[in-house]
mmCIF file of C-alpha atoms in Angstrom:
data_model
loop_
_atom_site.group_PDB
_atom_site.id
_atom_site.type_symbol
_atom_site.label_atom_id
_atom_site.label_comp_id
_atom_site.label_asym_id
_atom_site.label_seq_id
_atom_site.Cartn_x
_atom_site.Cartn_y
_atom_site.Cartn_z
ATOM 1 C CA MET A 1 -38.757 -13.527 9.877
ATOM 2 C CA ALA A 2 -38.357 -10.063 11.479
ATOM 3 C CA SER A 3 -34.760 -11.098 13.264
ATOM 4 C CA THR A 4 -33.727 -12.556 9.890
ATOM 5 C CA ILE A 5 -34.204 -9.209 7.731
ATOM 6 C CA LEU A 6 -33.178 -7.665 9.898
ATOM 7 C CA ASN A 7 -29.668 -9.213 10.091
ATOM 8 C CA GLU A 8 -29.965 -9.296 6.165
ATOM 9 C CA SER A 9 -30.539 -5.814 6.343
ATOM 10 C CA LYS A 10 -27.411 -5.329 8.756
ATOM 11 C CA ARG A 11 -24.962 -7.286 6.835
ATOM 12 C CA ASP A 12 -26.127 -5.563 3.572
ATOM 13 C CA GLU A 13 -25.652 -1.952 5.218
ATOM 14 C CA LYS A 14 -21.771 -3.541 5.971
ATOM 15 C CA ASP A 15 -20.966 -4.552 2.787
ATOM 16 C CA GLN A 16 -21.927 -1.425 1.242
ATOM 17 C CA GLU A 17 -19.453 0.428 3.423
ATOM 18 C CA ILE A 18 -16.817 -2.120 2.820
ATOM 19 C CA VAL A 19 -17.533 -1.854 -1.257
ATOM 20 C CA THR A 20 -18.070 2.196 -0.742
ATOM 21 C CA SER A 21 -14.686 2.255 1.065
ATOM 22 C CA PHE A 22 -12.869 0.407 -1.705
ATOM 23 C CA ILE A 23 -14.193 2.440 -4.258
ATOM 24 C CA ASP A 24 -12.814 5.357 -2.365
ATOM 25 C CA PHE A 25 -9.353 3.459 -1.941
ATOM 26 C CA LEU A 26 -9.003 2.701 -5.701
ATOM 27 C CA ASN A 27 -10.060 6.675 -6.902
ATOM 28 C CA GLU A 28 -7.158 7.725 -4.385
ATOM 29 C CA ALA A 29 -4.483 5.063 -5.157
ATOM 30 C CA VAL A 30 -4.036 6.225 -8.526
ATOM 31 C CA SER A 31 -0.227 5.108 -8.342
ATOM 32 C CA PRO A 32 2.118 3.182 -5.861
ATOM 33 C CA PHE A 33 1.919 6.687 -3.797
ATOM 34 C CA HIS A 34 -1.036 7.265 -3.435
ATOM 35 C CA ALA A 35 -1.643 3.655 -2.516
ATOM 36 C CA VAL A 36 0.417 4.113 0.001
ATOM 37 C CA GLN A 37 -0.936 7.605 1.587
ATOM 38 C CA ALA A 38 -4.439 5.938 1.138
ATOM 39 C CA ALA A 39 -3.468 2.745 3.200
ATOM 40 C CA LYS A 40 -1.623 5.065 5.668
ATOM 41 C CA ASP A 41 -5.047 6.943 6.116
ATOM 42 C CA ILE A 42 -7.207 3.792 6.861
ATOM 43 C CA LEU A 43 -4.551 2.920 9.176
ATOM 44 C CA MET A 44 -4.438 6.264 11.027
ATOM 45 C CA ILE A 45 -7.752 6.429 11.895
ATOM 46 C CA ALA A 46 -7.867 2.967 13.157
ATOM 47 C CA GLY A 47 -5.180 4.511 16.043
ATOM 48 C CA PHE A 48 -2.217 2.871 14.309
ATOM 49 C CA ILE A 49 1.019 4.539 15.115
ATOM 50 C CA GLU A 50 3.688 5.452 12.212
ATOM 51 C CA LEU A 51 7.252 4.290 13.581
ATOM 52 C CA ASN A 52 10.556 5.519 10.938
ATOM 53 C CA GLU A 53 12.386 2.926 9.703
ATOM 54 C CA ALA A 54 15.590 5.128 11.248
ATOM 55 C CA ASP A 55 14.825 4.654 14.788
ATOM 56 C CA GLY A 56 15.041 2.338 16.805
ATOM 57 C CA TRP A 57 11.934 0.492 17.993
ATOM 58 C CA GLU A 58 12.898 -0.558 21.323
ATOM 59 C CA GLY A 59 11.259 0.407 24.108
ATOM 60 C CA GLN A 60 8.827 1.766 20.881
ATOM 61 C CA ILE A 61 6.342 -1.511 20.552
ATOM 62 C CA SER A 62 4.395 -3.114 23.219
ATOM 63 C CA PRO A 63 1.744 -5.457 23.495
ATOM 64 C CA GLY A 64 -1.666 -4.973 22.256
ATOM 65 C CA GLY A 65 -0.220 -1.895 19.985
ATOM 66 C CA LYS A 66 -0.848 -1.172 16.510
ATOM 67 C CA TYR A 67 1.887 0.458 14.222
ATOM 68 C CA PHE A 68 2.676 0.672 10.593
ATOM 69 C CA PHE A 69 6.201 1.680 8.280
ATOM 70 C CA THR A 70 6.745 2.673 4.994
ATOM 71 C CA ARG A 71 9.356 2.531 2.643
ATOM 72 C CA ASN A 72 10.584 4.934 0.105
ATOM 73 C CA TYR A 73 6.747 6.165 0.512
ATOM 74 C CA SER A 74 5.766 3.190 -1.747
ATOM 75 C CA THR A 75 6.112 0.242 0.532
ATOM 76 C CA ILE A 76 3.725 0.072 3.471
ATOM 77 C CA VAL A 77 3.987 -2.220 6.536
ATOM 78 C CA ALA A 78 1.782 -2.878 8.763
ATOM 79 C CA PHE A 79 1.284 -5.043 12.186
ATOM 80 C CA ALA A 80 -0.420 -5.307 15.706
ATOM 81 C CA VAL A 81 0.992 -7.051 18.170
ATOM 82 C CA GLY A 82 -1.270 -9.240 20.100
ATOM 83 C CA ASN A 83 -1.625 -8.945 23.882
ATOM 84 C CA ASP A 84 -0.333 -12.548 24.576
ATOM 85 C CA TYR A 85 2.465 -11.856 22.610
ATOM 86 C CA LYS A 86 5.987 -13.369 23.982
ATOM 87 C CA PRO A 87 9.003 -12.805 22.782
ATOM 88 C CA ASP A 88 10.484 -15.975 23.732
ATOM 89 C CA GLY A 89 9.764 -17.956 20.498
ATOM 90 C CA THR A 90 6.709 -19.148 21.313
ATOM 91 C CA SER A 91 4.488 -16.764 19.718
ATOM 92 C CA GLY A 92 4.777 -16.090 15.660
ATOM 93 C CA PHE A 93 3.724 -14.148 12.890
ATOM 94 C CA THR A 94 0.243 -14.343 10.852
ATOM 95 C CA ILE A 95 1.227 -12.806 7.252
ATOM 96 C CA VAL A 96 -0.581 -11.207 4.299
ATOM 97 C CA GLY A 97 1.138 -10.098 1.611
ATOM 98 C CA ALA A 98 0.186 -8.056 -1.376
ATOM 99 C CA HIS A 99 1.370 -5.351 -3.824
ATOM 100 C CA THR A 100 0.923 -1.486 -4.645
ATOM 101 C CA ASP A 101 1.901 -1.177 -8.159
ATOM 102 C CA SER A 102 -0.332 -1.821 -10.961
ATOM 103 C CA PRO A 103 0.724 -2.450 -14.999
ATOM 104 C CA CYS A 104 0.851 0.808 -16.388
ATOM 105 C CA PRO A 105 3.116 3.887 -19.094
ATOM 106 C CA LYS A 106 5.823 5.327 -16.711
ATOM 107 C CA LEU A 107 7.180 7.964 -17.976
ATOM 108 C CA LYS A 108 11.043 7.824 -18.448
ATOM 109 C CA PRO A 109 13.625 9.623 -17.074
ATOM 110 C CA VAL A 110 13.893 12.055 -20.453
ATOM 111 C CA SER A 111 10.328 12.132 -21.110
ATOM 112 C CA ASN A 112 10.617 15.514 -23.552
ATOM 113 C CA LEU A 113 9.800 14.315 -26.602
ATOM 114 C CA LYS A 114 8.303 16.178 -30.117
ATOM 115 C CA LYS A 115 6.756 13.829 -32.943
ATOM 116 C CA GLY A 116 5.083 14.938 -35.755
ATOM 117 C CA GLY A 117 3.584 18.803 -34.808
ATOM 118 C CA PHE A 118 2.375 17.071 -31.115
ATOM 119 C CA GLU A 119 4.449 17.352 -27.940
ATOM 120 C CA MET A 120 4.478 14.223 -26.057
ATOM 121 C CA LEU A 121 5.968 12.069 -23.562
ATOM 122 C CA ASN A 122 8.252 9.469 -23.469
ATOM 123 C CA VAL A 123 7.033 5.932 -21.280
ATOM 124 C CA GLN A 124 7.771 2.384 -21.295
ATOM 125 C CA PRO A 125 5.719 0.037 -20.076
ATOM 126 C CA TYR A 126 5.851 -1.446 -16.356
ATOM 127 C CA GLY A 127 4.700 -4.640 -15.512
ATOM 128 C CA GLY A 128 2.325 -6.815 -17.870
ATOM 129 C CA GLY A 129 -0.108 -4.917 -18.716
ATOM 130 C CA LEU A 130 -2.856 -5.458 -21.160
ATOM 131 C CA TRP A 131 -1.956 -2.214 -23.395
ATOM 132 C CA HIS A 132 -4.329 -1.934 -25.571
ATOM 133 C CA THR A 133 -6.832 -1.092 -23.214
ATOM 134 C CA TRP A 134 -4.847 2.244 -22.904
ATOM 135 C CA PHE A 135 -5.680 3.513 -25.949
ATOM 136 C CA ASP A 136 -8.151 6.247 -26.894
ATOM 137 C CA ARG A 137 -9.037 6.987 -23.058
ATOM 138 C CA ASP A 138 -8.978 10.203 -21.018
ATOM 139 C CA LEU A 139 -5.312 9.970 -19.518
ATOM 140 C CA SER A 140 -3.443 11.844 -17.057
ATOM 141 C CA VAL A 141 -0.054 11.562 -14.652
ATOM 142 C CA ALA A 142 0.253 10.898 -11.160
ATOM 143 C CA GLY A 143 3.315 9.865 -8.460
ATOM 144 C CA ARG A 144 5.530 11.894 -6.612
ATOM 145 C CA ALA A 145 8.177 15.306 -6.989
ATOM 146 C CA VAL A 146 10.808 15.931 -5.198
ATOM 147 C CA VAL A 147 10.369 19.330 -4.788
ATOM 148 C CA ARG A 148 13.194 22.448 -2.906
ATOM 149 C CA ARG A 149 11.755 24.184 0.343
ATOM 150 C CA GLY A 150 11.904 27.512 0.290
ATOM 151 C CA GLY A 151 10.538 27.680 -3.366
ATOM 152 C CA GLY A 152 11.412 30.454 -6.019
ATOM 153 C CA GLY A 153 14.011 27.916 -7.173
ATOM 154 C CA GLY A 154 17.052 28.979 -5.340
ATOM 155 C CA GLY A 155 17.405 25.709 -2.822
ATOM 156 C CA GLY A 156 19.097 25.883 0.254
ATOM 157 C CA GLY A 157 16.086 24.901 2.277
ATOM 158 C CA GLY A 158 16.328 20.914 0.999
ATOM 159 C CA TYR A 159 13.861 18.863 -0.365
ATOM 160 C CA GLU A 160 10.871 17.751 0.126
ATOM 161 C CA HIS A 161 8.830 14.065 -1.223
ATOM 162 C CA ARG A 162 5.373 15.622 -2.322
ATOM 163 C CA LEU A 163 2.367 13.601 -4.046
ATOM 164 C CA VAL A 164 1.110 14.764 -7.417
ATOM 165 C CA ARG A 165 -2.104 14.258 -9.689
ATOM 166 C CA VAL A 166 -3.381 15.674 -12.445
ATOM 167 C CA PRO A 167 -6.840 15.325 -12.027
ATOM 168 C CA ARG A 168 -8.259 16.330 -15.608
ATOM 169 C CA ALA A 169 -8.008 14.345 -19.098
ATOM 170 C CA LEU A 170 -4.284 15.281 -19.887
ATOM 171 C CA LEU A 171 -3.127 12.644 -22.207
ATOM 172 C CA ARG A 172 -4.549 10.271 -24.817
ATOM 173 C CA ILE A 173 -2.949 7.441 -26.577
ATOM 174 C CA SER A 174 -4.649 7.374 -29.857
ATOM 175 C CA THR A 175 -5.273 4.739 -32.791
ATOM 176 C CA LEU A 176 -5.802 5.519 -36.361
ATOM 177 C CA ALA A 177 -8.520 6.257 -37.839
ATOM 178 C CA ILE A 178 -9.966 3.081 -39.724
ATOM 179 C CA HIS A 179 -9.294 4.583 -43.036
ATOM 180 C CA LEU A 180 -5.828 4.827 -42.356
ATOM 181 C CA THR A 181 -5.171 0.993 -41.145
ATOM 182 C CA SER A 182 -4.995 -1.840 -43.450
ATOM 183 C CA ALA A 183 -7.484 -4.950 -43.175
ATOM 184 C CA GLU A 184 -4.257 -7.118 -41.987
ATOM 185 C CA GLU A 185 -4.391 -4.554 -39.297
ATOM 186 C CA ARG A 186 -7.210 -4.563 -38.338
ATOM 187 C CA LYS A 187 -7.442 -8.309 -38.130
ATOM 188 C CA GLY A 188 -5.378 -7.938 -35.450
ATOM 189 C CA PHE A 189 -3.931 -5.310 -33.062
ATOM 190 C CA ALA A 190 -0.407 -5.243 -32.355
ATOM 191 C CA PRO A 191 1.113 -2.227 -31.700
ATOM 192 C CA ASN A 192 4.936 -1.601 -31.748
ATOM 193 C CA LEU A 193 5.412 -0.163 -27.419
ATOM 194 C CA GLN A 194 8.215 2.105 -28.422
ATOM 195 C CA ASN A 195 6.651 3.826 -31.714
ATOM 196 C CA HIS A 196 2.754 3.668 -30.687
ATOM 197 C CA PHE A 197 2.240 4.090 -27.331
ATOM 198 C CA VAL A 198 3.450 7.409 -26.631
ATOM 199 C CA PRO A 199 0.709 10.085 -25.596
ATOM 200 C CA ALA A 200 0.163 13.272 -26.944
ATOM 201 C CA LEU A 201 0.355 16.552 -24.392
ATOM 202 C CA ALA A 202 -0.367 19.432 -27.211
ATOM 203 C CA THR A 203 0.189 20.304 -30.489
ATOM 204 C CA GLU A 204 3.481 22.049 -30.523
ATOM 205 C CA ALA A 205 2.201 25.013 -32.273
ATOM 206 C CA ARG A 206 0.065 25.989 -29.585
ATOM 207 C CA GLU A 207 3.019 24.515 -26.601
ATOM 208 C CA LYS A 208 4.733 27.748 -28.823
ATOM 209 C CA LEU A 209 2.031 29.778 -28.223
ATOM 210 C CA TRP A 210 2.193 29.126 -24.196
ATOM 211 C CA ALA A 211 6.069 29.203 -24.088
ATOM 212 C CA GLU A 212 6.335 32.646 -25.981
ATOM 213 C CA GLY A 213 3.212 33.906 -23.289
ATOM 214 C CA ALA A 214 1.275 32.285 -19.979
ATOM 215 C CA GLY A 215 4.347 29.533 -20.347
ATOM 216 C CA ALA A 216 7.465 32.070 -20.619
ATOM 217 C CA ALA A 217 8.818 31.679 -16.740
ATOM 218 C CA ALA A 218 8.400 28.087 -16.979
ATOM 219 C CA THR A 219 10.111 27.352 -20.453
ATOM 220 C CA ALA A 220 13.103 30.037 -18.866
ATOM 221 C CA ALA A 221 13.075 27.827 -15.431
ATOM 222 C CA ALA A 222 13.041 24.492 -17.555
ATOM 223 C CA ALA A 223 16.115 26.316 -20.086
ATOM 224 C CA ALA A 224 18.178 27.043 -17.029
ATOM 225 C CA THR A 225 18.560 23.244 -15.543
ATOM 226 C CA GLY A 226 20.379 22.632 -19.293
ATOM 227 C CA ASP A 227 19.280 19.048 -19.312
ATOM 228 C CA GLY A 228 16.052 19.583 -21.233
ATOM 229 C CA ARG A 229 14.769 16.043 -19.669
ATOM 230 C CA HIS A 230 10.796 16.934 -19.098
ATOM 231 C CA SER A 231 8.254 19.657 -21.437
ATOM 232 C CA PRO A 232 8.151 22.562 -19.956
ATOM 233 C CA LEU A 233 4.818 21.889 -20.611
ATOM 234 C CA LEU A 234 4.448 19.502 -18.076
ATOM 235 C CA LEU A 235 6.858 20.732 -15.407
ATOM 236 C CA SER A 236 4.265 24.070 -15.289
ATOM 237 C CA LEU A 237 1.428 21.709 -15.108
ATOM 238 C CA LEU A 238 2.979 20.037 -11.871
ATOM 239 C CA ALA A 239 3.895 22.652 -10.550
ATOM 240 C CA GLU A 240 0.057 23.758 -10.810
ATOM 241 C CA GLU A 241 -0.665 21.036 -8.914
ATOM 242 C CA LEU A 242 1.790 21.812 -6.299
ATOM 243 C CA GLY A 243 1.384 24.917 -5.734
ATOM 244 C CA CYS A 244 5.591 25.755 -6.098
ATOM 245 C CA ASP A 245 7.043 27.361 -9.183
ATOM 246 C CA ALA A 246 8.080 24.765 -11.986
ATOM 247 C CA GLY A 247 11.923 25.564 -10.969
ATOM 248 C CA ASP A 248 11.594 24.329 -7.765
ATOM 249 C CA ILE A 249 10.954 20.755 -8.844
ATOM 250 C CA GLU A 250 14.086 18.737 -9.002
ATOM 251 C CA ASP A 251 12.678 15.434 -10.202
ATOM 252 C CA PHE A 252 9.867 13.135 -10.188
ATOM 253 C CA GLU A 253 8.435 9.721 -11.134
ATOM 254 C CA LEU A 254 5.390 9.700 -12.343
ATOM 255 C CA ALA A 255 3.065 6.965 -13.671
ATOM 256 C CA VAL A 256 0.390 7.636 -16.824
ATOM 257 C CA CYS A 257 -3.204 6.852 -15.030
ATOM 258 C CA ASP A 258 -6.942 7.011 -16.140
ATOM 259 C CA THR A 259 -8.994 9.975 -15.306
ATOM 260 C CA GLN A 260 -12.031 7.468 -15.252
ATOM 261 C CA PRO A 261 -13.432 6.821 -11.732
ATOM 262 C CA SER A 262 -13.494 3.766 -10.346
ATOM 263 C CA ALA A 263 -17.604 2.525 -10.241
ATOM 264 C CA THR A 264 -20.083 -0.156 -9.007
ATOM 265 C CA GLY A 265 -22.037 -1.278 -11.709
ATOM 266 C CA GLY A 266 -24.479 -4.057 -13.118
ATOM 267 C CA ALA A 267 -27.867 -4.956 -12.811
ATOM 268 C CA PHE A 268 -27.099 -5.331 -8.759
ATOM 269 C CA ASP A 269 -24.276 -3.109 -8.439
ATOM 270 C CA GLU A 270 -22.599 -6.374 -7.678
ATOM 271 C CA PHE A 271 -19.481 -5.732 -10.009
ATOM 272 C CA VAL A 272 -16.480 -3.442 -9.307
ATOM 273 C CA PHE A 273 -15.640 -1.610 -13.065
ATOM 274 C CA SER A 274 -12.178 -0.175 -12.601
ATOM 275 C CA GLY A 275 -8.486 -0.488 -13.021
ATOM 276 C CA ARG A 276 -5.575 -1.671 -10.926
ATOM 277 C CA LEU A 277 -7.466 -4.085 -9.128
ATOM 278 C CA ASP A 278 -4.516 -6.355 -9.502
ATOM 279 C CA ASN A 279 -3.343 -5.762 -6.847
ATOM 280 C CA LEU A 280 -4.897 -3.101 -5.352
ATOM 281 C CA CYS A 281 -8.025 -5.295 -4.271
ATOM 282 C CA SER A 282 -5.760 -7.376 -2.066
ATOM 283 C CA SER A 283 -3.774 -4.330 -0.697
ATOM 284 C CA PHE A 284 -7.643 -2.941 0.515
ATOM 285 C CA GLN A 285 -8.458 -6.177 1.760
ATOM 286 C CA ALA A 286 -5.385 -7.043 3.705
ATOM 287 C CA ILE A 287 -5.358 -3.669 5.244
ATOM 288 C CA ARG A 288 -8.883 -3.602 6.382
ATOM 289 C CA ALA A 289 -8.902 -7.462 7.753
ATOM 290 C CA LEU A 290 -5.256 -5.848 9.823
ATOM 291 C CA VAL A 291 -7.822 -3.051 10.956
ATOM 292 C CA ASP A 292 -11.008 -4.892 11.848
ATOM 293 C CA SER A 293 -9.403 -7.620 13.581
ATOM 294 C CA SER A 294 -7.928 -5.368 15.975
ATOM 295 C CA GLU A 295 -10.658 -6.005 18.506
ATOM 296 C CA SER A 296 -9.575 -9.759 19.011
ATOM 297 C CA LEU A 297 -5.921 -8.817 20.065
ATOM 298 C CA ALA A 298 -6.695 -9.354 23.501
ATOM 299 C CA SER A 299 -6.393 -13.330 23.047
ATOM 300 C CA GLU A 300 -4.084 -13.274 20.409
ATOM 301 C CA PRO A 301 -0.848 -14.829 20.769
ATOM 302 C CA ASN A 302 0.970 -13.479 17.657
ATOM 303 C CA ILE A 303 1.656 -10.100 15.483
ATOM 304 C CA ARG A 304 -0.176 -9.983 12.611
ATOM 305 C CA LEU A 305 1.214 -8.217 10.079
ATOM 306 C CA ALA A 306 0.190 -6.734 6.574
ATOM 307 C CA PHE A 307 2.646 -5.836 3.892
ATOM 308 C CA LEU A 308 2.151 -3.414 0.437
ATOM 309 C CA PHE A 309 5.149 -4.630 -1.537
ATOM 310 C CA ASP A 310 5.781 -2.155 -4.419
ATOM 311 C CA HIS A 311 7.649 -3.873 -7.237
ATOM 312 C CA GLU A 312 5.940 -6.958 -7.824
ATOM 313 C CA GLU A 313 4.813 -5.816 -12.040
ATOM 314 C CA ILE A 314 8.773 -6.297 -12.443
ATOM 315 C CA GLY A 315 10.223 -9.197 -10.706
ATOM 316 C CA SER A 316 10.114 -7.865 -6.584
ATOM 317 C CA VAL A 317 13.899 -7.621 -6.182
ATOM 318 C CA SER A 318 14.738 -4.713 -4.802
ATOM 319 C CA ALA A 319 15.048 -2.385 -1.739
ATOM 320 C CA VAL A 320 11.323 -2.165 -1.617
ATOM 321 C CA GLY A 321 9.920 -5.737 -3.261
ATOM 322 C CA ALA A 322 8.825 -9.039 -1.497
ATOM 323 C CA ALA A 323 12.176 -10.419 -2.914
ATOM 324 C CA GLY A 324 14.134 -7.652 -1.177
ATOM 325 C CA ALA A 325 15.242 -7.658 2.485
ATOM 326 C CA VAL A 326 12.106 -5.480 3.946
ATOM 327 C CA SER A 327 10.237 -8.398 4.911
ATOM 328 C CA VAL A 328 12.953 -10.208 7.091
ATOM 329 C CA GLU A 329 14.337 -6.684 8.446
ATOM 330 C CA THR A 330 10.716 -6.280 10.044
ATOM 331 C CA LEU A 331 10.462 -9.572 11.361
#
């Protein structure tokens, strides 16, 4: 009996470690770019070696080795070579696939929008989402930015990719008060995703005061670009997180994300309360399975691979999607 209880206790500890790691992964992976970085962190701690797609891999890969590479910072491929792998055609591949993207509102290429006295962000629905669940939540933005090296808005040093996330309640997609809706509207919530699905960033009055004071430099930098695609206020908020000048942000790819952290719940903590479970649950499991099974590579004749693709939510037909060439090129 004591042995049985001890074994159950050890199993519970292992289960809890996996759950805790999963929750941490979900809280980190607020965009496909962050999901890839979170997967990279797990792999590198486990001793996987990062490869560059642009380099020749001949001589870099050997039986018993563990490797990964990324494409576009939003797709990651990890693999472990069995010690008994033979390149003569008698060995093969063991493959698990998942995806890093989830349904969300994404900022449009021209996100700057003023409407009804509010500074707003133009967004478009990405993927097959339950869009009514995004209303009346504390939202923010996360993704990646392309930033000029060297700073000072002068350029000349090239560009670099950086992850960015504003970790506070920044946006709100509001529903109307009950007094402003009809009985027919209350029977079924059917928002127009072009007109009603636009998050508010600030009031125009408060933004104007900011632009004339603390935000003067950011406003001037945005005006210098001449395109007005994005709000100077948004650029200033991103620059604060990136540690650069607003004028050094060349471009970005951002998604709206929920600021409520993922958590376990229920009477026995048996539930995971979180967004993005489609498909970060499978992504985490694929990476953990590849890492945890590495101890058995000594008797493995195959190459074990985990593909975490981007763009599944919009059909996968892209250079980083499952219907693209990344899987064939890897094999």
